[in-house]
């Protein structure tokens, strides 16, 4: 570990590209990558949609908080989070402790288009997903704003370009 090196913590709505950008950042920095959705899914032994349908959202949120709390601020890493991680105050506090928090942003229409591609977002299984995502974004925007150190607009950008912008924004913040 290089002295002063900090973790890069990716937050933002579903469809923001957190997982793909996280993989690019992992490749570019050589840091380990932790994805809270993957940790939770591995713990339950089933997919995220199955956790929601079998155990409910609250069980998912508990496991998400536990997975996040186990991440150590001393170990520099790329941390990929689920879109709802900011909903809990304790999570927001821990995100800030973990490292530089980067909010990957996009318009609601872009988020919906990207998040609908694989049909694996349980919270979008509603009558009107467009309205759902707009309302979600409206509710969460203040929470993302509260924890973000850096905001990156991902509209019309490739994952590689977003990763490069994230790394450029780290200049002066850490030795990454
Ligand atoms: C959620 C986003 C998902 C996943 C879960 C809940 C949310 O992660 O954690 O379905 O509340 O926005 P992604 O942001 O990776 O889609």
Coordinates of C-alpha atoms and ligand atoms in Angstrom, one line a residue:
X1 CA 0.0 0.0 0.0
X2 CA 1.2 3.4 -0.9
X3 CA 1.1 6.0 1.9
X4 CA -1.8 8.3 1.4
X5 CA -3.6 6.0 -1.0
X6 CA -7.4 6.2 -0.6
X7 CA -10.2 4.0 -1.7
X8 CA -12.5 5.1 -4.5
X9 CA -16.1 4.5 -3.5
X10 CA -18.7 4.5 -6.3
X11 CA -22.2 5.5 -5.5
X12 CA -25.2 6.4 -7.7
X13 CA -28.5 5.1 -9.0
X14 CA -28.9 1.7 -10.7
X15 CA -27.9 2.1 -14.3
X16 CA -25.2 4.6 -13.5
X17 CA -22.5 2.1 -14.5
X18 CA -20.9 1.6 -11.1
X19 CA -20.0 -2.1 -11.6
X20 CA -18.6 -1.7 -15.1
X21 CA -16.7 1.5 -14.1
X22 CA -15.5 -0.3 -11.0
X23 CA -14.0 -3.1 -13.1
X24 CA -12.2 -0.5 -15.3
X25 CA -10.9 1.3 -12.2
X26 CA -9.7 -2.1 -10.8
X27 CA -7.8 -2.8 -14.0
X28 CA -6.3 0.7 -14.2
X29 CA -5.2 1.0 -10.5
X30 CA -4.5 -2.6 -9.6
X31 CA -6.5 -2.2 -6.4
X32 CA -8.8 -4.9 -5.1
X33 CA -12.5 -4.3 -5.9
X34 CA -15.4 -4.9 -3.4
X35 CA -19.0 -4.9 -4.7
X36 CA -21.5 -4.8 -1.9
X37 CA -24.2 -6.4 -4.1
X38 CA -21.9 -9.3 -4.9
X39 CA -21.0 -9.7 -1.2
X40 CA -24.7 -9.8 -0.1
X41 CA -25.6 -12.1 -3.0
X42 CA -22.8 -14.5 -2.0
X43 CA -23.9 -14.4 1.6
X44 CA -27.5 -15.4 0.8
X45 CA -26.3 -17.8 -1.9
X46 CA -28.9 -16.4 -4.3
X47 CA -29.3 -13.5 -6.8
X48 CA -30.4 -10.0 -5.7
X49 CA -33.9 -10.5 -7.2
X50 CA -34.2 -13.7 -5.3
X51 CA -33.2 -12.1 -2.0
X52 CA -35.9 -9.4 -2.5
X53 CA -38.6 -12.0 -3.5
X54 CA -37.7 -14.6 -0.8
X55 CA -36.5 -12.5 2.1
X56 CA -37.8 -9.0 1.4
X57 CA -36.0 -5.6 0.9
X58 CA -35.4 -5.1 4.7
X59 CA -33.3 -8.3 4.8
X60 CA -31.4 -7.1 1.8
X61 CA -30.8 -3.7 3.5
X62 CA -29.6 -5.3 6.7
X63 CA -27.1 -7.5 4.8
X64 CA -26.0 -4.5 2.7
X65 CA -25.2 -2.5 5.9
X66 CA -23.3 -5.4 7.3
X67 CA -21.3 -5.9 4.1
X68 CA -20.4 -2.2 4.0
X69 CA -19.5 -2.0 7.7
X70 CA -17.0 -4.9 7.2
X71 CA -15.0 -2.9 4.6
X72 CA -11.9 -1.4 6.2
X73 CA -11.0 2.2 5.5
X74 CA -7.3 1.2 6.0
X75 CA -7.3 -1.1 2.9
X76 CA -7.3 1.0 -0.3
X77 CA -9.8 -0.5 -2.7
X78 CA -12.4 0.2 -5.4
X79 CA -15.8 -0.1 -3.6
X80 CA -18.9 -0.6 -5.7
X81 CA -22.2 -0.1 -4.0
X82 CA -25.9 -0.7 -4.7
X83 CA -28.0 2.4 -5.6
X84 CA -29.9 2.4 -2.3
X85 CA -26.8 2.2 0.0
X86 CA -27.2 5.9 0.8
X87 CA -30.7 5.4 2.3
X88 CA -29.4 4.6 5.8
X89 CA -27.6 7.2 7.8
X90 CA -25.1 4.7 9.2
X91 CA -24.2 3.6 5.7
X92 CA -23.6 7.3 4.7
X93 CA -21.3 7.7 7.6
X94 CA -19.3 4.6 6.7
X95 CA -19.1 5.6 3.0
X96 CA -17.5 8.9 4.0
X97 CA -15.0 7.0 6.2
X98 CA -14.0 4.6 3.5
X99 CA -12.4 7.0 1.0
X100 CA -13.2 9.4 -1.8
X101 CA -16.9 9.0 -2.6
X102 CA -17.7 9.4 -6.3
X103 CA -21.3 9.9 -7.5
X104 CA -21.8 8.5 -11.0
X105 CA -24.7 10.6 -12.4
X106 CA -27.0 10.4 -15.4
X107 CA -30.5 11.5 -16.4
X108 CA -33.4 9.4 -15.3
X109 CA -34.2 8.3 -18.9
X110 CA -30.6 7.1 -19.4
X111 CA -30.6 5.3 -16.0
X112 CA -33.8 3.6 -16.9
X113 CA -32.6 2.5 -20.4
X114 CA -29.4 1.0 -18.9
X115 CA -31.0 -0.5 -15.8
X116 CA -33.8 -2.2 -17.9
X117 CA -31.4 -4.0 -20.1
X118 CA -31.0 -7.1 -18.0
X119 CA -34.4 -7.0 -16.2
X120 CA -32.6 -7.8 -12.9
X121 CA -33.6 -4.8 -10.8
X122 CA -36.3 -5.9 -8.4
X123 CA -37.3 -2.3 -7.5
X124 CA -38.1 -1.6 -11.2
X125 CA -40.7 -4.3 -11.4
X126 CA -43.5 -1.8 -11.2
X127 CA -46.3 -0.7 -13.5
X128 CA -44.5 2.5 -14.4
X129 CA -40.7 2.0 -14.1
X130 CA -40.0 5.4 -15.6
X131 CA -42.0 7.1 -12.9
X132 CA -40.4 4.8 -10.3
X133 CA -36.9 5.7 -11.3
X134 CA -37.7 9.4 -11.4
X135 CA -39.2 9.3 -7.9
X136 CA -36.3 7.3 -6.6
X137 CA -33.8 9.8 -8.1
X138 CA -35.7 12.7 -6.6
X139 CA -35.7 11.1 -3.1
X140 CA -32.0 10.0 -3.3
X141 CA -30.5 13.0 -4.9
X142 CA -30.0 14.9 -1.6
X143 CA -28.5 11.8 -0.1
X144 CA -26.0 11.3 -2.9
X145 CA -25.2 15.0 -2.7
X146 CA -24.6 14.7 1.0
X147 CA -21.9 12.0 0.7
X148 CA -20.3 12.7 -2.6
X149 CA -16.8 14.3 -2.8
X150 CA -16.8 14.1 -6.6
X151 CA -19.7 14.0 -9.2
X152 CA -19.1 12.5 -12.6
X153 CA -21.7 12.8 -15.4
X154 CA -21.8 9.5 -17.2
X155 CA -24.3 10.4 -20.0
X156 CA -22.8 9.7 -23.4
X157 CA -19.5 8.4 -21.9
X158 CA -18.0 5.0 -22.2
X159 CA -17.1 3.1 -19.0
X160 CA -13.4 3.7 -19.9
X161 CA -14.0 7.5 -20.2
X162 CA -15.8 7.6 -16.9
X163 CA -13.0 5.7 -15.2
X164 CA -10.4 8.1 -16.6
X165 CA -12.5 11.1 -15.4
X166 CA -12.7 9.5 -12.0
X167 CA -9.0 9.0 -11.8
X168 CA -8.3 12.5 -13.1
X169 CA -10.5 13.9 -10.3
X170 CA -8.4 12.1 -7.7
X171 CA -5.4 14.3 -8.5
X172 CA -4.5 16.2 -5.4
X173 CA -6.8 14.0 -3.3
X174 CA -4.6 10.9 -2.9
X175 CA -1.7 9.2 -4.5
X176 CA -3.7 6.9 -6.7
Ligands
LIG1 C1 -30.9 -1.1 -5.5 C2 -29.9 -1.2 -6.5 C3 -29.3 -2.4 -6.9 C4 -29.3 -3.4 -5.7 C5 -30.7 -3.6 -5.3 C6 -31.3 -2.3 -4.7 C7 -31.5 0.2 -5.2 O1 -27.9 -2.2 -7.2 O2 -28.5 -3.1 -4.7 O3 -31.5 -4.1 -6.3 O4 -32.1 0.4 -4.1 O5 -31.3 1.2 -6.0 P1 -27.4 -1.4 -8.5 O6 -27.4 0.0 -8.2 O7 -26.1 -2.0 -8.8 O8 -28.4 -1.7 -9.6

